[in-house]
Short mmCIF file of C-alpha atoms and ligand atoms in Angstrom, two decimals:
data_model
loop_
_atom_site.label_atom_id
_atom_site.label_comp_id
_atom_site.label_asym_id
_atom_site.label_seq_id
_atom_site.Cartn_x
_atom_site.Cartn_y
_atom_site.Cartn_z
CA MET A 1 74.15 130.97 118.56
CA ASP A 2 75.77 128.39 120.82
CA GLY A 3 73.71 129.67 123.76
CA ASP A 4 70.53 128.43 122.02
CA LEU A 5 71.61 124.79 121.98
CA THR A 6 69.99 122.14 124.17
CA GLY A 7 72.12 119.87 126.35
CA GLU A 8 71.60 117.05 123.88
CA GLN A 9 72.74 119.18 120.95
CA VAL A 10 75.85 120.29 122.85
CA ALA A 11 76.60 116.61 123.56
CA VAL A 12 76.28 115.69 119.86
CA ARG A 13 78.60 118.54 118.88
CA ASP A 14 81.16 117.84 121.59
CA ALA A 15 81.26 114.11 120.87
CA MET A 16 82.15 114.75 117.22
CA ARG A 17 84.64 117.44 118.26
CA ALA A 18 86.39 114.95 120.56
CA PHE A 19 86.31 112.21 117.90
CA MET A 20 87.93 114.50 115.31
CA GLN A 21 90.65 115.62 117.73
CA ARG A 22 91.41 112.08 118.90
CA GLU A 23 91.05 109.93 115.77
CA VAL A 24 91.53 112.28 112.84
CA ALA A 25 93.57 115.45 113.46
CA PRO A 26 96.86 113.66 114.33
CA ASN A 27 96.69 111.53 111.15
CA ILE A 28 95.67 113.96 108.40
CA ASP A 29 99.17 114.81 107.15
CA GLU A 30 100.14 111.15 106.88
CA TRP A 31 96.88 110.14 105.14
CA GLU A 32 97.15 112.97 102.63
CA GLU A 33 100.87 112.38 102.03
CA LYS A 34 100.34 108.66 101.41
CA GLU A 35 97.03 109.26 99.57
CA HIS A 36 95.58 106.56 101.75
CA LEU A 37 92.62 106.52 104.11
CA PRO A 38 92.73 103.43 106.32
CA ARG A 39 89.57 101.29 106.51
CA ASP A 40 89.98 101.54 110.25
CA ILE A 41 88.66 105.12 110.28
CA PHE A 42 85.34 104.01 108.77
CA THR A 43 85.10 101.29 111.43
CA LYS A 44 85.80 103.81 114.19
CA LEU A 45 83.17 106.19 112.83
CA ALA A 46 80.67 103.32 112.73
CA ARG A 47 81.47 102.25 116.30
CA ALA A 48 80.82 105.81 117.43
CA GLY A 49 77.37 105.66 115.78
CA TYR A 50 78.20 107.86 112.78
CA ALA A 51 77.42 105.21 110.13
CA GLY A 52 73.79 105.42 111.23
CA ILE A 53 73.30 109.15 111.74
CA GLU A 54 70.14 108.98 109.62
CA GLY A 55 69.42 105.34 110.43
CA PRO A 56 66.18 104.27 112.11
CA PRO A 57 66.78 103.27 115.75
CA GLU A 58 65.15 99.83 115.22
CA PHE A 59 68.12 98.98 112.98
CA GLY A 60 70.75 100.44 115.30
CA GLY A 61 70.76 103.99 113.90
CA ILE A 62 70.75 107.16 115.98
CA GLY A 63 68.11 108.82 113.78
CA LEU A 64 69.50 112.28 114.42
CA ASP A 65 67.45 115.35 113.42
CA HIS A 66 68.92 117.57 110.69
CA PHE A 67 69.74 120.46 113.00
CA SER A 68 71.88 118.21 115.21
CA GLN A 69 73.46 116.78 112.06
CA SER A 70 74.46 120.28 111.02
CA LEU A 71 76.29 120.75 114.34
CA LEU A 72 78.03 117.41 113.91
CA PHE A 73 79.14 118.13 110.34
CA GLU A 74 80.42 121.59 111.30
CA GLU A 75 82.82 119.84 113.68
CA LEU A 76 83.86 117.38 110.98
CA GLY A 77 84.49 120.20 108.47
CA ARG A 78 86.45 122.20 111.01
CA VAL A 79 89.12 119.49 111.00
CA TYR A 80 89.05 117.43 107.76
CA ARG A 81 86.36 117.72 105.09
CA PRO A 82 87.46 114.62 103.13
CA LEU A 83 85.91 112.61 105.96
CA SER A 84 82.66 113.63 104.24
CA PHE A 85 82.53 110.06 102.92
CA ILE A 86 80.55 109.37 106.08
CA SER A 87 77.89 111.82 104.87
CA VAL A 88 77.75 109.92 101.55
CA HIS A 89 77.45 106.61 103.42
CA ASN A 90 74.58 108.11 105.41
CA MET A 91 72.95 109.23 102.17
CA VAL A 92 72.77 105.57 101.15
CA VAL A 93 71.44 104.63 104.60
CA SER A 94 68.80 107.34 104.26
CA LEU A 95 67.86 106.25 100.74
CA ILE A 96 67.34 102.68 101.91
CA ALA A 97 65.50 103.74 105.07
CA HIS A 98 63.10 105.91 103.05
CA TYR A 99 62.58 103.93 99.86
CA ALA A 100 63.68 100.28 100.12
CA ARG A 101 61.25 97.42 100.59
CA PRO A 102 60.83 96.14 104.19
CA GLU A 103 62.93 92.98 103.61
CA GLN A 104 65.71 95.09 102.04
CA ARG A 105 65.69 97.44 105.00
CA ALA A 106 65.91 94.50 107.40
CA ASN A 107 68.75 92.87 105.42
CA TRP A 108 70.86 95.90 104.63
CA LEU A 109 70.43 98.55 107.31
CA PRO A 110 72.06 96.62 110.19
CA LYS A 111 75.13 95.92 108.01
CA LEU A 112 75.42 99.53 106.86
CA ILE A 113 74.77 101.06 110.26
CA GLY A 114 76.92 98.56 112.13
CA GLY A 115 79.91 99.28 109.87
CA ASP A 116 80.12 95.85 108.16
CA TRP A 117 79.37 97.57 104.86
CA TRP A 118 80.86 100.87 103.69
CA ALA A 119 78.54 102.32 101.03
CA VAL A 120 79.25 104.82 98.24
CA PHE A 121 76.95 106.61 95.81
CA ALA A 122 77.44 106.46 92.01
CA LEU A 123 75.56 108.96 89.88
CA THR A 124 78.06 110.95 87.79
CA GLU A 125 79.12 109.71 84.33
CA PRO A 126 81.67 111.02 81.82
CA GLY A 127 78.90 112.69 79.77
CA ALA A 128 76.52 113.34 82.66
CA GLY A 129 77.76 115.62 85.44
CA SER A 130 75.39 118.53 86.03
CA ASP A 131 73.05 117.06 83.43
CA VAL A 132 72.38 113.89 85.40
CA LEU A 133 69.55 112.79 83.12
CA ALA A 134 72.04 112.42 80.25
CA GLY A 135 73.48 109.28 81.92
CA THR A 136 73.65 106.23 79.69
CA ALA A 137 74.68 103.49 82.14
CA ASN A 138 71.86 100.96 82.06
CA ALA A 139 70.43 97.72 83.38
CA VAL A 140 68.54 95.22 81.25
CA PHE A 141 66.48 92.33 82.67
CA LYS A 142 67.81 89.06 81.15
CA ASN A 143 67.22 85.47 82.25
CA GLY A 144 65.84 86.50 85.63
CA ARG A 145 68.67 88.92 86.52
CA TRP A 146 69.48 92.60 85.98
CA VAL A 147 72.61 93.09 83.83
CA LEU A 148 74.37 96.44 84.34
CA ASN A 149 76.62 98.14 81.78
CA GLY A 150 78.21 101.61 81.74
CA THR A 151 80.82 103.84 83.36
CA LYS A 152 80.58 106.05 86.44
CA VAL A 153 83.27 108.62 87.27
CA PHE A 154 84.35 110.65 90.32
CA ILE A 155 82.94 108.01 92.65
CA SER A 156 84.34 108.76 96.09
CA ASN A 157 86.15 105.82 97.72
CA ALA A 158 84.58 103.20 95.44
CA ASP A 159 87.84 101.23 95.59
CA ARG A 160 87.46 100.59 99.31
CA ALA A 161 83.67 100.40 99.55
CA ASP A 162 81.75 97.19 100.18
CA VAL A 163 78.64 98.27 98.29
CA ILE A 164 77.92 100.78 95.54
CA ALA A 165 74.47 102.40 95.25
CA VAL A 166 74.32 103.05 91.51
CA ALA A 167 71.70 104.90 89.44
CA VAL A 168 71.18 103.53 85.92
CA ARG A 169 68.60 103.57 83.16
CA THR A 170 66.29 100.59 83.33
CA GLU A 171 64.26 98.98 80.58
CA ASP A 172 61.81 101.43 79.18
CA ARG A 173 58.64 99.44 79.62
CA ASP A 174 56.85 102.64 80.67
CA ALA A 175 57.54 104.41 77.36
CA GLY A 176 60.16 106.84 78.57
CA LYS A 177 58.69 107.55 81.98
CA ARG A 178 60.22 106.63 85.35
CA SER A 179 63.23 105.20 83.57
CA ARG A 180 65.96 105.37 86.24
CA SER A 181 66.50 102.84 89.02
CA VAL A 182 68.97 102.35 91.86
CA PHE A 183 70.79 99.07 92.53
CA LEU A 184 72.88 98.16 95.54
CA VAL A 185 75.83 96.28 94.06
CA ASP A 186 78.64 94.55 95.98
CA ARG A 187 81.99 95.92 94.91
CA THR A 188 83.30 92.38 94.42
CA THR A 189 80.48 91.34 92.04
CA PRO A 190 81.94 89.97 88.75
CA GLY A 191 81.73 92.76 86.16
CA VAL A 192 82.48 95.62 88.60
CA GLN A 193 85.83 97.07 87.59
CA ILE A 194 87.66 100.00 89.16
CA PRO A 195 90.51 100.71 86.76
CA ARG A 196 91.70 103.99 88.27
CA TRP A 197 91.49 106.74 90.83
CA GLU A 198 92.44 110.31 90.04
CA LYS A 199 95.34 112.41 91.35
CA LYS A 200 93.83 115.61 92.75
CA MET A 201 94.81 119.01 94.21
CA SER A 202 93.11 118.10 97.51
CA TYR A 203 91.14 115.25 99.09
CA SER A 204 94.15 113.10 98.15
CA ALA A 205 93.41 110.33 100.66
CA HIS A 206 89.74 110.30 99.59
CA HIS A 207 90.00 108.38 96.31
CA THR A 208 87.93 109.55 93.37
CA CYS A 209 87.35 106.49 91.19
CA GLN A 210 86.17 105.43 87.79
CA VAL A 211 83.81 102.46 88.11
CA ASP A 212 82.98 100.32 85.06
CA PHE A 213 80.04 97.93 85.02
CA VAL A 214 80.66 95.27 82.37
CA ASP A 215 77.83 92.73 82.02
CA CYS A 216 77.49 92.87 85.78
CA ALA A 217 74.54 90.64 86.74
CA VAL A 218 72.65 91.13 90.00
CA ASP A 219 69.47 89.60 91.43
CA GLU A 220 66.14 91.42 91.44
CA SER A 221 66.57 91.70 95.22
CA ARG A 222 69.35 94.28 94.56
CA LEU A 223 66.92 96.75 92.94
CA VAL A 224 66.29 99.33 95.69
CA GLY A 225 62.58 100.04 96.15
CA ASN A 226 60.61 100.36 92.93
CA ARG A 227 61.93 100.19 89.39
CA GLY A 228 61.78 103.67 87.86
CA ASP A 229 61.91 105.62 91.12
CA GLY A 230 65.71 105.97 91.03
CA MET A 231 66.10 109.61 90.07
CA MET A 232 63.44 110.78 92.53
CA MET A 233 65.17 108.80 95.32
CA MET A 234 68.66 110.10 94.47
CA LEU A 235 67.61 113.73 94.10
CA SER A 236 65.54 113.90 97.27
CA THR A 237 68.32 112.21 99.25
CA LEU A 238 70.88 114.61 97.77
CA ASN A 239 68.68 117.55 98.76
CA ARG A 240 68.92 116.59 102.42
CA SER A 241 72.64 115.84 102.32
CA ARG A 242 73.42 119.24 100.76
CA VAL A 243 72.89 120.85 104.11
CA ASN A 244 75.75 118.69 105.39
CA VAL A 245 77.99 120.09 102.64
CA GLY A 246 77.08 123.61 103.81
CA SER A 247 77.69 122.64 107.44
CA MET A 248 81.14 121.21 106.72
CA ALA A 249 82.01 124.39 104.82
CA VAL A 250 80.96 126.56 107.77
CA GLY A 251 83.12 124.46 110.10
CA ALA A 252 86.14 124.81 107.81
CA ALA A 253 85.59 128.58 107.58
CA GLU A 254 85.43 128.85 111.37
CA ALA A 255 88.72 126.97 111.65
CA CYS A 256 90.37 129.38 109.20
CA LEU A 257 89.04 132.44 111.01
CA GLU A 258 90.35 131.11 114.32
CA ILE A 259 93.82 130.50 112.86
CA ALA A 260 93.89 133.93 111.17
CA THR A 261 92.70 135.75 114.30
CA ASN A 262 95.30 134.08 116.51
CA TYR A 263 98.00 134.84 113.96
CA ALA A 264 96.97 138.51 113.75
CA ARG A 265 97.28 138.73 117.56
CA GLU A 266 100.88 137.45 117.50
CA ARG A 267 102.56 138.48 114.25
CA LYS A 268 104.43 141.78 114.43
CA GLN A 269 105.43 143.98 111.49
CA PHE A 270 106.37 147.68 111.47
CA GLY A 271 106.69 147.50 115.25
CA GLN A 272 103.12 146.41 115.97
CA ARG A 273 100.88 143.38 115.81
CA ILE A 274 99.29 143.04 112.38
CA GLY A 275 95.88 142.78 114.10
CA GLU A 276 96.28 146.44 114.98
CA PHE A 277 96.25 147.42 111.29
CA GLN A 278 92.73 148.36 110.19
CA ALA A 279 93.25 146.58 106.88
CA ILE A 280 93.55 143.29 108.78
CA GLN A 281 90.69 144.15 111.15
CA LEU A 282 88.36 144.78 108.18
CA LYS A 283 89.26 141.39 106.73
CA LEU A 284 88.60 139.60 110.03
CA ALA A 285 85.27 141.36 110.51
CA GLU A 286 84.11 140.55 106.98
CA MET A 287 85.08 136.89 107.45
CA ALA A 288 83.13 136.72 110.72
CA ILE A 289 80.04 138.39 109.21
CA ARG A 290 79.92 135.99 106.27
CA ILE A 291 80.48 132.92 108.46
CA ARG A 292 77.66 133.94 110.76
CA ALA A 293 75.31 134.48 107.82
CA ALA A 294 76.27 131.10 106.33
CA LYS A 295 75.72 129.36 109.65
CA LEU A 296 72.26 130.91 109.99
CA LEU A 297 71.33 129.78 106.47
CA VAL A 298 72.55 126.23 107.18
CA HIS A 299 70.68 126.06 110.48
CA ASP A 300 67.53 127.46 108.86
CA ALA A 301 67.62 124.83 106.08
CA ALA A 302 68.21 122.06 108.63
CA ARG A 303 65.31 123.26 110.80
CA ARG A 304 63.01 123.41 107.77
CA LEU A 305 63.88 119.81 106.96
CA ASP A 306 63.13 118.85 110.55
CA GLN A 307 59.77 120.65 110.44
CA GLY A 308 58.82 119.03 107.12
CA LEU A 309 58.58 122.45 105.43
CA PRO A 310 59.38 122.98 101.72
CA SER A 311 63.16 123.27 101.68
CA ARG A 312 64.61 122.60 98.25
CA ALA A 313 65.60 126.24 97.60
CA GLU A 314 66.76 126.76 101.19
CA CYS A 315 68.99 123.64 101.07
CA SER A 316 70.54 124.95 97.84
CA MET A 317 71.10 128.37 99.45
CA ALA A 318 72.80 126.77 102.45
CA LYS A 319 75.08 124.72 100.18
CA VAL A 320 75.97 127.59 97.82
CA PHE A 321 76.50 130.29 100.42
CA GLY A 322 78.29 128.02 102.88
CA THR A 323 80.76 126.74 100.32
CA ASP A 324 81.33 130.18 98.75
CA VAL A 325 81.99 131.63 102.20
CA SER A 326 84.42 128.86 103.05
CA MET A 327 86.38 129.52 99.83
CA TYR A 328 86.43 133.27 100.52
CA VAL A 329 87.43 132.89 104.18
CA ALA A 330 90.19 130.38 103.41
CA GLY A 331 91.60 132.77 100.80
CA GLU A 332 91.57 135.69 103.24
CA ALA A 333 93.13 133.53 105.96
CA VAL A 334 96.01 132.59 103.65
CA GLN A 335 96.46 136.30 102.85
CA ILE A 336 96.51 137.32 106.53
CA LEU A 337 99.19 134.72 107.22
CA GLY A 338 101.25 136.03 104.29
CA GLY A 339 103.98 133.62 103.20
CA TYR A 340 103.25 131.39 106.18
CA GLY A 341 99.73 130.94 104.83
CA ILE A 342 100.94 128.69 102.07
CA LEU A 343 103.01 126.49 104.38
CA ARG A 344 101.48 123.12 105.19
CA ASP A 345 102.06 123.53 108.95
CA TYR A 346 99.62 126.42 109.24
CA LYS A 347 96.68 124.40 107.79
CA VAL A 348 94.83 127.23 106.04
CA GLU A 349 96.31 126.24 102.67
CA ARG A 350 94.66 122.79 102.99
CA HIS A 351 91.29 124.39 103.77
CA PHE A 352 91.84 126.64 100.73
CA ARG A 353 92.44 123.60 98.46
CA GLU A 354 89.57 121.63 99.97
CA GLY A 355 87.24 124.62 99.70
CA LYS A 356 87.15 124.37 95.92
CA VAL A 357 85.72 120.86 96.08
CA GLY A 358 82.77 122.11 98.12
CA GLN A 359 81.74 124.50 95.33
CA ILE A 360 81.65 121.60 92.82
CA VAL A 361 80.31 118.49 94.55
CA GLU A 362 76.65 117.57 95.05
CA GLY A 363 75.61 119.96 92.29
CA THR A 364 77.87 122.85 91.28
CA ASN A 365 77.08 126.22 92.81
CA GLU A 366 76.00 127.48 89.36
CA ILE A 367 73.42 124.70 89.08
CA HIS A 368 72.12 125.44 92.58
CA ARG A 369 71.76 129.14 91.75
CA LEU A 370 69.77 128.19 88.66
CA GLN A 371 67.54 125.94 90.76
CA ILE A 372 66.91 128.73 93.27
CA ALA A 373 65.91 131.09 90.44
CA ARG A 374 63.67 128.46 88.82
CA HIS A 375 61.95 127.99 92.18
CA MET A 376 61.44 131.78 92.49
CA LEU A 377 60.06 131.99 88.96
CA GLY A 378 57.87 128.93 89.36
CA LEU A 379 59.55 127.20 86.40
C1 FAD B 401 86.13 115.27 95.01
C2 FAD B 401 84.88 114.89 94.26
C3 FAD B 401 84.11 113.84 94.73
C4 FAD B 401 82.95 113.44 94.02
N1 FAD B 401 82.23 112.37 94.50
C5 FAD B 401 81.17 111.89 93.77
C6 FAD B 401 80.49 110.70 94.17
O1 FAD B 401 80.83 110.07 95.20
N2 FAD B 401 79.46 110.25 93.39
C7 FAD B 401 79.07 110.89 92.26
O2 FAD B 401 78.14 110.43 91.61
N3 FAD B 401 79.72 112.03 91.85
C8 FAD B 401 80.74 112.54 92.57
N4 FAD B 401 81.42 113.69 92.15
C9 FAD B 401 81.03 114.32 90.90
C10 FAD B 401 80.37 115.68 91.08
O3 FAD B 401 79.08 115.53 91.61
C11 FAD B 401 80.41 116.37 89.70
O4 FAD B 401 81.75 116.72 89.46
C12 FAD B 401 79.51 117.58 89.63
O5 FAD B 401 78.15 117.20 89.66
C13 FAD B 401 79.74 118.41 88.36
O6 FAD B 401 79.75 117.62 87.21
P1 FAD B 401 80.98 117.76 86.17
O7 FAD B 401 82.23 117.68 86.94
O8 FAD B 401 80.76 116.79 85.08
O9 FAD B 401 80.88 119.25 85.61
P2 FAD B 401 79.98 119.79 84.39
O10 FAD B 401 78.55 119.42 84.61
O11 FAD B 401 80.62 119.40 83.12
O12 FAD B 401 80.11 121.36 84.58
C14 FAD B 401 81.24 122.11 84.11
C15 FAD B 401 80.97 123.59 84.39
O13 FAD B 401 79.82 124.04 83.65
C16 FAD B 401 78.85 124.59 84.53
N5 FAD B 401 77.51 124.26 84.02
C17 FAD B 401 77.03 123.05 83.63
N6 FAD B 401 75.75 123.15 83.22
C18 FAD B 401 75.41 124.47 83.35
C19 FAD B 401 74.23 125.22 83.11
N7 FAD B 401 73.11 124.65 82.68
N8 FAD B 401 74.24 126.55 83.36
C20 FAD B 401 75.36 127.15 83.86
N9 FAD B 401 76.51 126.49 84.11
C21 FAD B 401 76.54 125.18 83.87
C22 FAD B 401 79.11 123.93 85.89
O14 FAD B 401 78.59 124.70 86.95
C23 FAD B 401 80.64 123.86 85.87
O15 FAD B 401 81.16 125.11 86.25
C24 FAD B 401 82.55 114.12 92.85
C25 FAD B 401 83.34 115.20 92.39
C26 FAD B 401 84.48 115.59 93.08
C27 FAD B 401 85.28 116.74 92.55
#
């Protein structure tokens, strides 16, 4: 597959590979141990152009096609998937680039792309996870300002973000139709409260926060695009970013396969290398087959997005299969390493813990399977 890449695509991939080796790999253990991701890493990503992956060039973005993005996110996932916050930041950039009014684009995009503003995305609520339309957080127009109330949960890195793109119900002037809107709210706005972040089995440095909006008043200028278009904007942006989730999963799976293969070449038991046992060979072959299939699905979905073809089902397939394969491969890699597989130093145990997150975020894999079937059935 690598032989098919253009020189430009190889350069995109290699630049991210070098960035991850230089700026990320040496620090992961410390960040995870301290449950702390320094702001500095966002700034470095932005300086390298990664805060504007989807950004229009006139605002400083690199406007990368989806196929090249998939190569870039494979490299990110190979090393440290919790850095996926940069994909979420780019989702907000993309949402603004596609749907915001011209003056909003001109005001916000340079700050987001230049790294002055770190953006996060707030959709999930305590009673509205998979069922996003059940959300009750709302904004009411009072005395010339929008007043937001409600609670969002699981919001990645909200405690260190500068701005929060939040989806809420808006006044129902259209009798129940088009009733969700997106606001871009500064984290320091009075009425934004972040009372807690959760302790987790992985992604420890990537804080998962509760965000409360308590009579939080913002100007009309903070309403992104048109009132009532919020859910359409969020869902179409999420559709594109799901391919990134699949790409990161493929990268993580490739890392695990590499570690397991090298281990099987070296480790000796019963007087021979374990790679000489057919039981191990069958595992390695199965891992390689599934990774290749996942990579092809991810690349196909990315190319369809680039060609403007219908891609909702294909993006779901790439996300589901990629993340399922990464979970499977990480489990097999731990098994091939035996007891050493669960030791921190060998890294596959971290990929195993991080793999579970991939199957849950940006729509659980069950919900994506249902969407694929609904698409097939025309429902
Ligand atoms: C590390 C992490 C980071 C996150 N970051 C963000 C973020 O930045 N912003 C944000 O808005 N959200 C974020 N989320 C939230 C994430 O998107 C939700 O967790 C996810 O959408 C699932 O919602 P839920 O957890 O409420 O599960 P639920 O919707 O309660 O689902 C529970 C189980 O029921 C299944 N289920 C639900 N409905 C059906 C159905 N109709 N048919 C079959 N099965 C069903 C699900 O598949 C799942 O297995 C994050 C989550 C995690 C773990």
